[in-house]
Amino acid sequence: MNDREQILSRIREALKVESPALAKQDRSAGDRSAPVRTSEEPRLAGDLGRRSTSDPRTFMPPVGASADDRLNLFQLHSKDLRTELIQAADPADAKTKLAELAAREGWKKLALHAGELVAPACEGLALTTLRTDEPYNVDDLETCDAGVSECEALIAQTGSVMVTSRTNGGRALSVLPPHHVILARRDQLVADLTDAFARLRAACGDSFPSMISFITGPSRTGDIERILVLGAHGPKKLTVILIG
Amino acid sequence: MTSPAKLFKKQSAAMARDDRHRQWVHKALSGYEVKRDEKTALFADWQAARTAAAEMKRQALSRLDELLVELETNLTARGAKVHWAADAESACRIVRDIARARNAKKIIKSKSMTTEEIHLNGALEADGVEVVESDLGEFIVQLLEQAPYHIVFPAMHLTRHEISDLFARVLGSTPTDSPEELTMIARAALRQKYVRADIGITGANFAIAETGMIAVTENEGNSRLTSALPACMITVLGIEKVLPRMEDLAVFWPMLASVGAGQLISGYNTLYGGPRQEGESDGPEEYHVVLLDNRRTALLADAEQRDLLHCIRCGGCLNVCPVYRNIGGHSYGTTYAGPIGAVLTPHMRGLDEFQHLSYASSLCGACSALCPVRIPLHHHLLHNRRNAAREHGSWIMRFAFRFHAKLSNSRLWWKLATKLGRFGQKFHWLIKGTFLDPARPWTATREPPKIARQSFKEWWRKRS
């Protein structure tokens, strides 16, 4: 019997004995601070794979209902995470803001991908550019001062940005250069992670990209004395330019 | 060779006496505690979230066979190669064979406790392959040739000065006492390793059956680079990590980060589904996923303790454990330390040899109260004690308890024993802490409690 069959048959044998229900485990956990479970929704065997526990929105960190609530929360998280959030009125303004950023940071070489937001914003910047949505040289990308990309969604609940390998310039663009700049439309700001997954499904159908990454703030580590340091391996700086 | 129990006793006794170490761990974790409580307070209902997470894990495990097959089918459809490994040896062989087939000389790794569990680095190095850990903490302990001190914070026990000395010695860097500069030294040292590596190896925090994806949580971006630059990527994960749907991560990602590191969500939460696709510009051309059993199915067969497989390796129970905080991570001598390690290790490496860990607890229950997936950890310690006594109890222990039962069940003998004890205790100081003292392990460093001058019964009688 090969390892696969061996493992699967062991699992099937093990599962012949049912595990005690969670309610019972709760009592034995001796955790008196835990509230008594009130949600007694029926749990049918056929429903196991679908939303069988109650809606995450009833217990996960809440997000307000309006677009302003979403923006405020994203702003709040960004500040805490040291993500620089720049608001631009329109694509022309975004272009100005990006040029200011390039001047401030003294960029010489920029990595980017083709895109409806990137193209107009980066047009006419007097910088050397490298496209990463077509075959490129890694050593070349390593020497770029910044990477500019679009994203699939911004998430207010956690202050995160969702990028994919298919639509946002591959896998390395958002982690190799020391500064990552994201150009996003205001309507890309969704409430929470659940909504972000819904957006991803709507955009991809059954065919997901090979990598989907939720980026939250610049790269960070606390491995030395638990002291926060930005730019451990990925970018030291993360800037979101929100258009609209 | 010394037994794990003897080694544990010796090391933990030494560490518990080390005041500097105790203060150090206390200081390192004080910031975390504040942040963790801030983040769990952001949840609309943290306790309900724990219940939901536990229930999701329980349901996933209850159809683990289906989910694994579904994961395999979907990963394969996306161009990945799925391997099954019944034990550590088999997993190491699979990875070695991949490395040999690709004639790989350099491997970059991102943090993975599962590969620590199977001692993968040693197996690869035996083939003459250079293996470099890219997580900063792991990189530091690898240079020191130590095991990780903590499952989430591997180098928590080291001061910046020790790290600076280490870097100066091994990497030839200028000594500095700035954590930022030290981080940048490691960053620079590892940059070229990513670019030149033949293979990147990662662990996994979750796997999604429905879409055929592996989810990796990290903060540094090292795992992102490990899976972006080398031409071949390998992920090694325990079979218990599988969840049915992508949306389940909307619950687990924030919970893992809140309890594990005091963050609302970790810096990078990434889903990997297969190698580079048609039309994508970078990423590996080959992607291998190794599904590891290594006694997890045996644990699954133990219905009473099956929920240990819920564990998402957040490390929260280590942080709150008074025993871990005093004896440190290395004293355990196991891959997984702290409460989860104490409960899990006897299952993975033998109850006989590791039953002593079941006693490395004050049974305070801080771990169970914190656990994001509601594993009743300290109850499982008691289960292990019971099982150990049943299966491997010594005659001396059996005799002692039988004697005690006889004594305490007889009014006459009990009265006599307490009277004698009261009398005998007057002379205890003569032998206290010496090898003649029957209570030596306790009295060597502590004052024994005084037997009351009168029993409750005597007091009551006098009173009326």
mmCIF file of C-alpha atoms in Angstrom, chain A residues 2-8 10-23 25-31 33-35 37 43-45 47-54 56-62 77 80-81 131-136 138-139 141-142 156-160 163-167 169-179 192-195 197-198 200-201 206-236, chain B residues 24 27-28 39 42-52 54-56 58-59 61-65 68-69 72 78 84-86 90 134-137 140 152-156 158-161 163 179-180 182-184 186-187 190-192 194-196 210-211 213 219-222 224-225 227-229 233 239 244-251 253-255 261 263-277 279-284 291 293 297 300-301 303 306-307 310 368-369 374 376 378-379:
data_model
loop_
_atom_site.group_PDB
_atom_site.id
_atom_site.type_symbol
_atom_site.label_atom_id
_atom_site.label_comp_id
_atom_site.label_asym_id
_atom_site.label_seq_id
_atom_site.Cartn_x
_atom_site.Cartn_y
_atom_site.Cartn_z
ATOM 1 C CA ASN A 2 1.441 3.378 -0.923
ATOM 2 C CA ASP A 3 1.527 6.328 1.449
ATOM 3 C CA ARG A 4 -1.579 7.914 -0.053
ATOM 4 C CA GLU A 5 -3.783 4.878 0.407
ATOM 5 C CA GLN A 6 -2.292 4.228 3.812
ATOM 6 C CA ILE A 7 -3.045 7.751 5.058
ATOM 7 C CA LEU A 8 -6.552 7.840 3.624
ATOM 8 C CA ARG A 10 -6.112 5.425 8.452
ATOM 9 C CA ILE A 11 -8.227 8.574 8.373
ATOM 10 C CA ARG A 12 -11.344 6.612 7.401
ATOM 11 C CA GLU A 13 -10.685 4.103 10.145
ATOM 12 C CA ALA A 14 -10.123 6.899 12.700
ATOM 13 C CA LEU A 15 -13.283 8.750 11.731
ATOM 14 C CA LYS A 16 -15.486 5.732 12.444
ATOM 15 C CA VAL A 17 -15.468 7.022 16.007
ATOM 16 C CA GLU A 18 -17.158 10.394 16.072
ATOM 17 C CA SER A 19 -15.515 13.209 18.019
ATOM 18 C CA PRO A 20 -17.471 14.637 20.931
ATOM 19 C CA ALA A 21 -19.630 17.624 19.992
ATOM 20 C CA LEU A 22 -18.200 21.040 20.630
ATOM 21 C CA ALA A 23 -20.739 21.964 23.283
ATOM 22 C CA GLN A 25 -15.853 20.131 24.883
ATOM 23 C CA ASP A 26 -16.710 23.642 25.967
ATOM 24 C CA ARG A 27 -17.858 22.439 29.328
ATOM 25 C CA SER A 28 -14.796 20.324 29.824
ATOM 26 C CA ALA A 29 -12.559 23.232 28.879
ATOM 27 C CA GLY A 30 -13.415 24.757 32.229
ATOM 28 C CA ASP A 31 -13.479 28.137 30.584
ATOM 29 C CA SER A 33 -15.549 33.198 30.823
ATOM 30 C CA ALA A 34 -17.015 31.775 27.637
ATOM 31 C CA PRO A 35 -20.610 32.734 27.064
ATOM 32 C CA ARG A 37 -23.775 29.333 23.092
ATOM 33 C CA ARG A 43 -26.312 21.594 11.390
ATOM 34 C CA LEU A 44 -27.223 19.200 8.657
ATOM 35 C CA ALA A 45 -24.648 16.781 7.369
ATOM 36 C CA ASP A 47 -24.507 21.566 4.855
ATOM 37 C CA LEU A 48 -21.043 20.929 6.261
ATOM 38 C CA GLY A 49 -19.017 22.497 3.491
ATOM 39 C CA ARG A 50 -21.112 25.587 3.138
ATOM 40 C CA ARG A 51 -21.619 28.359 5.669
ATOM 41 C CA SER A 52 -22.360 26.058 8.556
ATOM 42 C CA THR A 53 -21.275 28.323 11.366
ATOM 43 C CA SER A 54 -23.053 31.599 11.871
ATOM 44 C CA PRO A 56 -18.640 35.837 10.444
ATOM 45 C CA ARG A 57 -20.027 39.365 10.492
ATOM 46 C CA THR A 58 -21.722 38.640 13.802
ATOM 47 C CA PHE A 59 -18.389 38.105 15.560
ATOM 48 C CA MET A 60 -15.508 39.404 13.413
ATOM 49 C CA PRO A 61 -14.226 43.005 13.694
ATOM 50 C CA PRO A 62 -17.118 45.141 12.420
ATOM 51 C CA HIS A 77 -5.539 51.061 10.050
ATOM 52 C CA ASP A 80 -1.369 52.214 12.635
ATOM 53 C CA LEU A 81 0.374 49.999 10.053
ATOM 54 C CA ARG A 131 7.716 46.015 -16.992
ATOM 55 C CA THR A 132 7.170 42.912 -14.840
ATOM 56 C CA ASP A 133 4.014 41.627 -16.518
ATOM 57 C CA GLU A 134 6.201 40.378 -19.350
ATOM 58 C CA PRO A 135 9.403 38.319 -19.042
ATOM 59 C CA TYR A 136 11.972 40.332 -17.094
ATOM 60 C CA VAL A 138 15.262 39.532 -11.625
ATOM 61 C CA ASP A 139 18.583 41.340 -11.140
ATOM 62 C CA LEU A 141 14.035 44.305 -10.758
ATOM 63 C CA GLU A 142 16.358 44.150 -7.747
ATOM 64 C CA ALA A 156 -11.283 48.366 5.312
ATOM 65 C CA GLN A 157 -11.645 45.792 8.100
ATOM 66 C CA THR A 158 -7.926 45.028 8.222
ATOM 67 C CA GLY A 159 -6.230 47.783 6.194
ATOM 68 C CA SER A 160 -5.118 45.206 3.630
ATOM 69 C CA VAL A 163 -2.987 41.665 -5.290
ATOM 70 C CA THR A 164 -2.684 38.717 -7.680
ATOM 71 C CA SER A 165 0.045 37.327 -9.883
ATOM 72 C CA ARG A 166 -2.193 37.610 -12.955
ATOM 73 C CA THR A 167 -3.386 41.194 -12.805
ATOM 74 C CA GLY A 169 2.559 42.466 -12.401
ATOM 75 C CA GLY A 170 3.486 38.958 -11.238
ATOM 76 C CA ARG A 171 4.709 37.661 -7.902
ATOM 77 C CA ALA A 172 7.852 39.678 -7.218
ATOM 78 C CA LEU A 173 6.823 43.247 -8.116
ATOM 79 C CA SER A 174 5.054 43.819 -4.803
ATOM 80 C CA VAL A 175 7.853 42.394 -2.609
ATOM 81 C CA LEU A 176 11.261 42.865 -4.223
ATOM 82 C CA PRO A 177 11.641 46.661 -4.632
ATOM 83 C CA PRO A 178 12.099 48.631 -1.383
ATOM 84 C CA HIS A 179 8.997 50.749 -1.967
ATOM 85 C CA ASP A 192 -14.146 43.051 4.946
ATOM 86 C CA LEU A 193 -12.258 39.899 4.006
ATOM 87 C CA THR A 194 -15.478 38.078 3.146
ATOM 88 C CA ASP A 195 -16.319 40.798 0.605
ATOM 89 C CA PHE A 197 -13.154 36.929 -1.468
ATOM 90 C CA ALA A 198 -16.517 37.625 -3.117
ATOM 91 C CA LEU A 200 -12.071 37.723 -6.217
ATOM 92 C CA ARG A 201 -14.626 35.072 -7.164
ATOM 93 C CA ASP A 206 -13.274 29.233 -11.621
ATOM 94 C CA SER A 207 -9.884 30.226 -12.898
ATOM 95 C CA PHE A 208 -7.845 31.701 -10.062
ATOM 96 C CA PRO A 209 -4.340 33.125 -10.552
ATOM 97 C CA SER A 210 -1.395 31.110 -9.191
ATOM 98 C CA MET A 211 -0.853 33.609 -6.375
ATOM 99 C CA ILE A 212 -3.227 35.827 -4.433
ATOM 100 C CA SER A 213 -1.711 37.925 -1.676
ATOM 101 C CA PHE A 214 -3.273 40.081 1.031
ATOM 102 C CA ILE A 215 -0.656 42.696 1.888
ATOM 103 C CA THR A 216 -1.089 44.575 5.155
ATOM 104 C CA GLY A 217 1.407 47.378 5.690
ATOM 105 C CA PRO A 218 5.099 47.399 4.755
ATOM 106 C CA SER A 219 7.172 44.249 5.391
ATOM 107 C CA ARG A 220 7.841 43.955 9.125
ATOM 108 C CA THR A 221 9.605 41.881 11.737
ATOM 109 C CA GLY A 222 9.815 41.765 15.506
ATOM 110 C CA ASP A 223 12.320 38.966 15.653
ATOM 111 C CA ILE A 224 14.995 40.987 17.428
ATOM 112 C CA GLU A 225 13.878 41.705 20.988
ATOM 113 C CA ARG A 226 10.255 41.917 19.753
ATOM 114 C CA ILE A 227 11.017 45.439 18.502
ATOM 115 C CA LEU A 228 9.178 46.414 15.328
ATOM 116 C CA VAL A 229 11.409 46.965 12.303
ATOM 117 C CA LEU A 230 9.992 47.747 8.853
ATOM 118 C CA GLY A 231 11.452 46.337 5.663
ATOM 119 C CA ALA A 232 12.566 42.902 6.828
ATOM 120 C CA HIS A 233 12.675 41.292 3.382
ATOM 121 C CA GLY A 234 9.904 43.002 1.475
ATOM 122 C CA PRO A 235 9.348 46.739 0.972
ATOM 123 C CA LYS A 236 10.273 49.203 3.710
ATOM 124 C CA TRP B 24 13.991 38.845 29.578
ATOM 125 C CA LYS B 27 9.929 41.966 28.988
ATOM 126 C CA ALA B 28 9.775 40.488 25.497
ATOM 127 C CA LYS B 39 -6.860 43.258 18.870
ATOM 128 C CA LEU B 42 -11.804 44.776 18.143
ATOM 129 C CA PHE B 43 -13.841 41.635 17.423
ATOM 130 C CA ALA B 44 -17.598 42.058 17.660
ATOM 131 C CA ASP B 45 -17.619 38.925 19.814
ATOM 132 C CA TRP B 46 -14.281 37.255 20.449
ATOM 133 C CA GLN B 47 -15.731 34.316 22.357
ATOM 134 C CA ALA B 48 -18.217 33.591 19.564
ATOM 135 C CA ALA B 49 -15.345 33.786 17.081
ATOM 136 C CA ARG B 50 -13.439 31.142 19.076
ATOM 137 C CA THR B 51 -16.479 28.898 19.113
ATOM 138 C CA ALA B 52 -17.013 29.327 15.387
ATOM 139 C CA ALA B 54 -13.349 25.509 16.721
ATOM 140 C CA GLU B 55 -16.517 24.314 15.046
ATOM 141 C CA MET B 56 -15.101 24.973 11.569
ATOM 142 C CA ARG B 58 -14.049 20.167 13.927
ATOM 143 C CA GLN B 59 -16.200 19.907 10.837
ATOM 144 C CA LEU B 61 -11.534 17.156 10.467
ATOM 145 C CA SER B 62 -14.725 15.127 10.452
ATOM 146 C CA ARG B 63 -14.396 14.774 6.682
ATOM 147 C CA LEU B 64 -10.638 15.033 6.391
ATOM 148 C CA ASP B 65 -10.375 12.217 3.829
ATOM 149 C CA LEU B 68 -7.642 15.953 1.211
ATOM 150 C CA VAL B 69 -8.736 14.204 -1.959
ATOM 151 C CA GLU B 72 -5.245 16.936 -4.284
ATOM 152 C CA ARG B 78 -3.756 23.667 -11.419
ATOM 153 C CA TRP B 84 1.741 11.955 0.327
ATOM 154 C CA ALA B 85 4.145 11.142 3.154
ATOM 155 C CA ALA B 86 3.177 8.692 5.902
ATOM 156 C CA SER B 90 9.065 9.504 3.658
ATOM 157 C CA SER B 134 15.050 33.233 5.401
ATOM 158 C CA ASP B 135 12.783 34.191 8.307
ATOM 159 C CA LEU B 136 14.935 36.565 10.384
ATOM 160 C CA GLY B 137 14.453 34.680 13.651
ATOM 161 C CA ILE B 140 19.559 33.767 13.521
ATOM 162 C CA VAL B 152 6.343 32.027 16.264
ATOM 163 C CA PHE B 153 9.281 34.037 17.686
ATOM 164 C CA PRO B 154 12.265 31.701 17.115
ATOM 165 C CA ALA B 155 14.986 34.043 18.425
ATOM 166 C CA MET B 156 13.028 35.606 21.263
ATOM 167 C CA LEU B 158 18.488 36.486 22.300
ATOM 168 C CA THR B 159 19.495 40.064 22.981
ATOM 169 C CA ARG B 160 20.488 42.468 20.231
ATOM 170 C CA HIS B 161 24.072 42.276 21.517
ATOM 171 C CA ILE B 163 22.766 38.843 17.625
ATOM 172 C CA PRO B 179 17.635 46.210 15.803
ATOM 173 C CA GLU B 180 16.939 48.047 12.551
ATOM 174 C CA LEU B 182 20.757 44.225 12.392
ATOM 175 C CA THR B 183 17.634 43.508 10.352
ATOM 176 C CA MET B 184 19.171 45.297 7.362
ATOM 177 C CA ALA B 186 20.294 40.048 7.468
ATOM 178 C CA ARG B 187 18.223 41.502 4.622
ATOM 179 C CA LEU B 190 19.742 36.989 2.262
ATOM 180 C CA ARG B 191 18.865 38.995 -0.857
ATOM 181 C CA GLN B 192 21.228 37.139 -3.144
ATOM 182 C CA TYR B 194 16.708 34.237 -2.981
ATOM 183 C CA VAL B 195 17.914 35.205 -6.389
ATOM 184 C CA ARG B 196 20.410 32.331 -6.624
ATOM 185 C CA GLU B 210 -12.319 23.730 -2.844
ATOM 186 C CA THR B 211 -9.911 25.877 -4.837
ATOM 187 C CA MET B 213 -4.611 26.463 -2.661
ATOM 188 C CA ASN B 219 5.152 39.312 8.190
ATOM 189 C CA GLU B 220 8.515 39.737 6.558
ATOM 190 C CA GLY B 221 7.818 38.979 2.902
ATOM 191 C CA ASN B 222 10.408 36.190 2.977
ATOM 192 C CA ARG B 224 6.620 35.723 -0.795
ATOM 193 C CA LEU B 225 10.170 35.959 -2.151
ATOM 194 C CA SER B 227 7.812 31.457 -3.742
ATOM 195 C CA ALA B 228 8.469 34.111 -6.371
ATOM 196 C CA LEU B 229 12.101 33.747 -7.382
ATOM 197 C CA MET B 233 8.706 25.605 -5.056
ATOM 198 C CA ILE B 239 -2.712 16.924 6.687
ATOM 199 C CA PRO B 244 -13.129 23.518 2.930
ATOM 200 C CA ARG B 245 -13.431 27.032 1.496
ATOM 201 C CA MET B 246 -11.428 30.175 0.838
ATOM 202 C CA GLU B 247 -13.939 32.217 2.863
ATOM 203 C CA ASP B 248 -12.973 30.292 6.023
ATOM 204 C CA LEU B 249 -9.763 32.317 6.009
ATOM 205 C CA ALA B 250 -11.784 35.476 6.668
ATOM 206 C CA VAL B 251 -12.188 34.041 10.175
ATOM 207 C CA TRP B 253 -6.419 34.933 9.382
ATOM 208 C CA PRO B 254 -7.417 37.645 11.865
ATOM 209 C CA MET B 255 -7.698 35.152 14.728
ATOM 210 C CA ALA B 261 1.365 38.212 17.439
ATOM 211 C CA GLN B 263 -1.766 42.025 15.095
ATOM 212 C CA LEU B 264 -5.250 42.286 13.586
ATOM 213 C CA ILE B 265 -3.901 40.479 10.526
ATOM 214 C CA SER B 266 -0.373 39.480 9.544
ATOM 215 C CA GLY B 267 1.653 41.417 6.996
ATOM 216 C CA TYR B 268 1.333 38.909 4.171
ATOM 217 C CA ASN B 269 -1.418 36.306 3.837
ATOM 218 C CA THR B 270 -0.857 34.571 0.545
ATOM 219 C CA LEU B 271 -2.648 31.851 -1.384
ATOM 220 C CA TYR B 272 -0.539 29.682 -3.688
ATOM 221 C CA GLY B 273 -2.292 27.520 -6.228
ATOM 222 C CA GLY B 274 0.119 25.836 -8.567
ATOM 223 C CA PRO B 275 3.139 26.931 -10.581
ATOM 224 C CA ARG B 276 3.347 29.939 -12.882
ATOM 225 C CA GLN B 277 0.409 29.982 -15.273
ATOM 226 C CA GLY B 279 0.428 34.551 -19.232
ATOM 227 C CA GLU B 280 2.064 35.068 -15.832
ATOM 228 C CA SER B 281 5.524 36.631 -15.909
ATOM 229 C CA ASP B 282 7.250 35.043 -12.922
ATOM 230 C CA GLY B 283 6.912 32.395 -10.232
ATOM 231 C CA PRO B 284 8.133 28.787 -10.144
ATOM 232 C CA LEU B 291 1.059 16.189 2.614
ATOM 233 C CA ASP B 293 0.859 12.399 8.246
ATOM 234 C CA THR B 297 -3.860 9.973 11.867
ATOM 235 C CA LEU B 300 -7.237 11.522 14.838
ATOM 236 C CA ALA B 301 -8.097 8.014 15.982
ATOM 237 C CA ALA B 303 -11.540 10.800 19.661
ATOM 238 C CA ARG B 306 -8.664 14.616 18.322
ATOM 239 C CA ASP B 307 -9.210 18.325 18.768
ATOM 240 C CA HIS B 310 -7.452 21.965 15.496
ATOM 241 C CA SER B 368 -7.225 26.723 27.341
ATOM 242 C CA ALA B 369 -8.823 30.087 28.075
ATOM 243 C CA ARG B 374 -10.818 26.204 22.045
ATOM 244 C CA PRO B 376 -8.924 22.293 26.321
ATOM 245 C CA HIS B 378 -4.791 21.488 30.363
ATOM 246 C CA HIS B 379 -7.481 18.817 30.337
#
